[in-house]
mmCIF file of C-alpha atoms in Angstrom:
data_model
loop_
_atom_site.group_PDB
_atom_site.id
_atom_site.type_symbol
_atom_site.label_atom_id
_atom_site.label_comp_id
_atom_site.label_asym_id
_atom_site.label_seq_id
_atom_site.Cartn_x
_atom_site.Cartn_y
_atom_site.Cartn_z
ATOM 1 C CA GLU A 1 35.321 -13.147 -27.754
ATOM 2 C CA ASN A 2 34.294 -9.506 -27.351
ATOM 3 C CA CYS A 3 31.011 -8.596 -25.708
ATOM 4 C CA SER A 4 29.195 -5.304 -25.951
ATOM 5 C CA LEU A 5 27.975 -2.877 -23.333
ATOM 6 C CA VAL A 6 24.688 -1.008 -23.543
ATOM 7 C CA ILE A 7 23.861 2.116 -21.596
ATOM 8 C CA MET A 8 20.187 3.040 -21.725
ATOM 9 C CA SER A 9 18.973 6.440 -20.684
ATOM 10 C CA LEU A 10 15.376 7.156 -19.773
ATOM 11 C CA CYS A 11 16.122 10.865 -19.939
ATOM 12 C CA SER A 12 15.985 12.692 -23.253
ATOM 13 C CA VAL A 13 19.617 13.772 -22.958
ATOM 14 C CA LEU A 14 22.174 11.784 -20.971
ATOM 15 C CA CYS A 15 24.245 14.655 -19.645
ATOM 16 C CA ALA A 16 21.804 17.505 -20.114
ATOM 17 C CA THR A 17 20.106 19.860 -17.749
ATOM 18 C CA LEU A 18 17.856 17.220 -16.182
ATOM 19 C CA ALA A 19 20.937 15.258 -15.171
ATOM 20 C CA ALA A 20 22.173 18.266 -13.196
ATOM 21 C CA GLN A 21 19.615 17.606 -10.462
ATOM 22 C CA THR A 22 20.748 16.590 -6.997
ATOM 23 C CA THR A 23 19.018 15.214 -3.961
ATOM 24 C CA SER A 24 21.244 16.992 -1.475
ATOM 25 C CA ASN A 25 19.560 20.374 -1.900
ATOM 26 C CA PRO A 26 15.763 20.226 -1.845
ATOM 27 C CA GLN A 27 13.669 22.227 -4.334
ATOM 28 C CA VAL A 28 11.568 24.874 -2.656
ATOM 29 C CA SER A 29 8.766 26.454 -4.632
ATOM 30 C CA LYS A 30 7.503 28.903 -2.017
ATOM 31 C CA THR A 31 8.420 29.927 1.497
ATOM 32 C CA SER A 32 6.649 31.790 4.246
ATOM 33 C CA PRO A 33 8.194 34.795 5.997
ATOM 34 C CA GLY A 34 10.510 33.784 8.823
ATOM 35 C CA VAL A 35 11.053 30.264 7.483
ATOM 36 C CA ALA A 36 14.661 29.540 6.513
ATOM 37 C CA LEU A 37 14.894 26.981 3.725
ATOM 38 C CA THR A 38 18.032 26.317 1.696
ATOM 39 C CA PRO A 39 17.707 27.479 -1.911
ATOM 40 C CA PRO A 40 17.783 24.593 -4.370
ATOM 41 C CA ALA A 41 20.563 23.719 -6.776
ATOM 42 C CA LEU A 42 18.090 22.407 -9.341
ATOM 43 C CA PRO A 43 17.723 23.715 -12.876
ATOM 44 C CA LYS A 44 14.800 26.019 -13.619
ATOM 45 C CA ASP A 45 13.240 23.487 -15.989
ATOM 46 C CA TYR A 46 13.210 20.608 -13.459
ATOM 47 C CA VAL A 47 9.985 18.650 -13.606
ATOM 48 C CA ILE A 48 8.700 16.188 -11.045
ATOM 49 C CA GLY A 49 8.897 12.537 -12.074
ATOM 50 C CA THR A 50 7.605 9.205 -10.839
ATOM 51 C CA GLU A 51 9.323 7.903 -7.690
ATOM 52 C CA ASP A 52 10.363 11.431 -6.602
ATOM 53 C CA LEU A 53 9.786 12.111 -2.899
ATOM 54 C CA LEU A 54 7.991 15.379 -2.162
ATOM 55 C CA SER A 55 7.092 17.228 0.997
ATOM 56 C CA VAL A 56 3.831 19.171 0.697
ATOM 57 C CA VAL A 57 3.365 21.720 3.461
ATOM 58 C CA PHE A 58 0.060 23.473 4.125
ATOM 59 C CA TRP A 59 1.267 26.249 6.444
ATOM 60 C CA THR A 60 -2.210 26.831 7.918
ATOM 61 C CA ALA A 61 -2.879 23.108 8.373
ATOM 62 C CA LYS A 62 0.397 21.416 9.335
ATOM 63 C CA GLU A 63 -1.463 18.199 10.239
ATOM 64 C CA LEU A 64 -2.326 17.850 6.527
ATOM 65 C CA SER A 65 1.319 18.208 5.413
ATOM 66 C CA PRO A 66 2.725 14.845 4.296
ATOM 67 C CA GLU A 67 5.803 13.538 2.548
ATOM 68 C CA VAL A 68 4.538 11.779 -0.559
ATOM 69 C CA LEU A 69 6.052 9.544 -3.226
ATOM 70 C CA VAL A 70 5.002 10.217 -6.805
ATOM 71 C CA ARG A 71 3.272 7.018 -7.923
ATOM 72 C CA PRO A 72 3.853 5.272 -11.272
ATOM 73 C CA ASP A 73 0.643 6.900 -12.567
ATOM 74 C CA GLY A 74 2.196 10.325 -11.860
ATOM 75 C CA LYS A 75 -0.125 11.194 -8.982
ATOM 76 C CA ILE A 76 0.349 11.923 -5.300
ATOM 77 C CA SER A 77 -2.190 11.160 -2.578
ATOM 78 C CA LEU A 78 -3.121 13.867 -0.101
ATOM 79 C CA SER A 79 -5.694 13.440 2.653
ATOM 80 C CA LEU A 80 -7.056 16.909 1.929
ATOM 81 C CA LEU A 81 -7.365 16.641 -1.856
ATOM 82 C CA ASN A 82 -7.175 12.896 -2.616
ATOM 83 C CA ASP A 83 -5.192 12.146 -5.801
ATOM 84 C CA VAL A 84 -3.452 15.030 -7.552
ATOM 85 C CA HIS A 85 -1.391 14.737 -10.729
ATOM 86 C CA ALA A 86 2.230 15.809 -10.058
ATOM 87 C CA ALA A 87 4.529 14.200 -12.661
ATOM 88 C CA GLY A 88 5.478 16.508 -15.494
ATOM 89 C CA LEU A 89 4.913 19.642 -13.417
ATOM 90 C CA THR A 90 7.532 21.902 -11.905
ATOM 91 C CA PRO A 91 7.399 22.241 -8.116
ATOM 92 C CA THR A 92 6.001 25.760 -8.617
ATOM 93 C CA GLN A 93 3.259 24.505 -10.950
ATOM 94 C CA LEU A 94 2.311 21.796 -8.440
ATOM 95 C CA MET A 95 2.278 24.372 -5.636
ATOM 96 C CA GLU A 96 -0.059 26.574 -7.686
ATOM 97 C CA ARG A 97 -2.354 23.620 -8.468
ATOM 98 C CA LEU A 98 -2.500 22.547 -4.810
ATOM 99 C CA THR A 99 -3.151 26.102 -3.685
ATOM 100 C CA ALA A 100 -6.011 26.525 -6.165
ATOM 101 C CA GLU A 101 -7.602 23.157 -5.324
ATOM 102 C CA SER A 102 -7.305 23.597 -1.558
ATOM 103 C CA LYS A 103 -8.873 27.092 -1.525
ATOM 104 C CA ARG A 104 -12.319 25.494 -1.456
ATOM 105 C CA LEU A 105 -11.386 23.776 1.826
ATOM 106 C CA LEU A 106 -8.946 26.168 3.501
ATOM 107 C CA GLU A 107 -9.218 29.941 3.851
ATOM 108 C CA ASP A 108 -5.550 30.722 3.100
ATOM 109 C CA PRO A 109 -3.845 27.458 2.081
ATOM 110 C CA ASN A 110 -0.284 28.886 1.628
ATOM 111 C CA VAL A 111 1.272 25.710 0.178
ATOM 112 C CA THR A 112 4.951 24.835 -0.202
ATOM 113 C CA VAL A 113 6.278 21.958 -2.313
ATOM 114 C CA VAL A 114 9.764 20.664 -1.484
ATOM 115 C CA VAL A 115 11.531 18.015 -3.565
ATOM 116 C CA LYS A 116 13.174 15.834 -0.911
ATOM 117 C CA GLU A 117 14.648 13.131 -3.164
ATOM 118 C CA ILE A 118 14.927 12.832 -6.921
ATOM 119 C CA GLN A 119 14.569 9.189 -7.843
ATOM 120 C CA SER A 120 13.095 9.592 -11.314
ATOM 121 C CA ARG A 121 16.352 10.342 -13.151
ATOM 122 C CA LYS A 122 18.069 7.034 -13.885
ATOM 123 C CA VAL A 123 20.165 5.329 -16.491
ATOM 124 C CA TYR A 124 20.453 1.570 -16.861
ATOM 125 C CA ILE A 125 23.750 -0.118 -17.664
ATOM 126 C CA THR A 126 23.711 -3.655 -19.040
ATOM 127 C CA GLY A 127 26.350 -5.901 -20.554
ATOM 128 C CA MET A 128 29.953 -6.479 -19.601
ATOM 129 C CA VAL A 129 30.310 -4.299 -16.509
ATOM 130 C CA SER A 130 30.879 -5.472 -12.955
ATOM 131 C CA LYS A 131 27.599 -4.093 -11.578
ATOM 132 C CA PRO A 132 24.878 -3.840 -14.255
ATOM 133 C CA GLY A 133 21.587 -2.197 -13.363
ATOM 134 C CA PRO A 134 20.071 1.214 -12.617
ATOM 135 C CA ASN A 135 22.200 4.203 -11.663
ATOM 136 C CA ALA A 136 20.803 7.487 -10.381
ATOM 137 C CA LEU A 137 21.759 10.673 -12.200
ATOM 138 C CA MET A 138 22.782 12.941 -9.353
ATOM 139 C CA GLY A 139 24.377 15.615 -11.500
ATOM 140 C CA PRO A 140 26.065 16.056 -14.860
ATOM 141 C CA THR A 141 27.341 12.587 -15.712
ATOM 142 C CA THR A 142 29.584 11.312 -18.487
ATOM 143 C CA VAL A 143 29.615 7.832 -19.992
ATOM 144 C CA LEU A 144 33.015 7.230 -18.375
ATOM 145 C CA GLN A 145 31.585 8.144 -14.966
ATOM 146 C CA LEU A 146 28.649 5.760 -15.464
ATOM 147 C CA ILE A 147 30.989 2.913 -16.426
ATOM 148 C CA ALA A 148 33.077 3.628 -13.308
ATOM 149 C CA THR A 149 29.920 3.676 -11.168
ATOM 150 C CA ALA A 150 29.036 0.268 -12.596
ATOM 151 C CA GLY A 151 32.381 -1.122 -11.419
ATOM 152 C CA GLY A 152 34.209 -0.739 -14.717
ATOM 153 C CA LEU A 153 34.347 -2.879 -17.832
ATOM 154 C CA GLN A 154 34.898 -6.607 -17.499
ATOM 155 C CA GLU A 155 37.854 -8.329 -19.135
ATOM 156 C CA PHE A 156 36.155 -9.319 -22.391
ATOM 157 C CA ALA A 157 34.045 -6.184 -22.888
ATOM 158 C CA ASP A 158 34.267 -4.600 -26.347
ATOM 159 C CA ALA A 159 35.378 -1.139 -25.195
ATOM 160 C CA LYS A 160 35.389 0.245 -28.733
ATOM 161 C CA ASN A 161 31.781 -0.701 -29.422
ATOM 162 C CA ILE A 162 29.612 0.663 -26.599
ATOM 163 C CA THR A 163 26.018 1.535 -27.482
ATOM 164 C CA ILE A 164 24.099 4.317 -25.757
ATOM 165 C CA LEU A 165 20.313 4.067 -26.152
ATOM 166 C CA ARG A 166 18.143 7.015 -25.236
ATOM 167 C CA GLN A 167 14.671 8.351 -25.874
ATOM 168 C CA GLU A 168 14.378 11.528 -27.945
ATOM 169 C CA ASN A 169 10.917 12.811 -28.825
ATOM 170 C CA GLY A 170 9.397 9.401 -28.148
ATOM 171 C CA LYS A 171 11.873 7.534 -30.387
ATOM 172 C CA GLU A 172 14.790 5.351 -29.395
ATOM 173 C CA VAL A 173 18.121 6.661 -30.649
ATOM 174 C CA ALA A 174 21.322 4.562 -30.641
ATOM 175 C CA LEU A 175 24.716 6.251 -30.295
ATOM 176 C CA ARG A 176 28.124 4.574 -30.509
ATOM 177 C CA PHE A 177 30.832 5.256 -27.915
ATOM 178 C CA ASN A 178 34.504 4.227 -28.030
ATOM 179 C CA TYR A 179 35.832 3.906 -24.488
#
């Protein structure tokens, strides 16, 4: 008896620009003179998502510079500013927001936002694979690569009838894939 495989993507496009993000090169939105930070390998349209790990650096107040995890509600908690909405913003937009909000407390806030880990870009593989579950999108990824990451198809998997589910403009779209 043949069994099907379903690959669900929480990203709008499985192998699109958002999938090209990596965690090996952090995103830097602003640097100060004399500070050497590696330029990012992230696309220009990268937006912060829930579960992403950020480093927020206030150059004039290093003691107020935490690493923060973006919460499920899309906010980060900073001792200086309390809760600040981060999800859906680019690192540069978040840096600008933090700079503007901290100006009432610091004379020259000079804020940097660094994306340390991208954990918000995931696909979920269910069905007849060896290791079903979430898989991080660390770069451009094909369906074949995702199946390999999940340990390959099991013996009775219906390789000709794989369904890819993804969200496009708030609607679920089903695509067929023949392995």
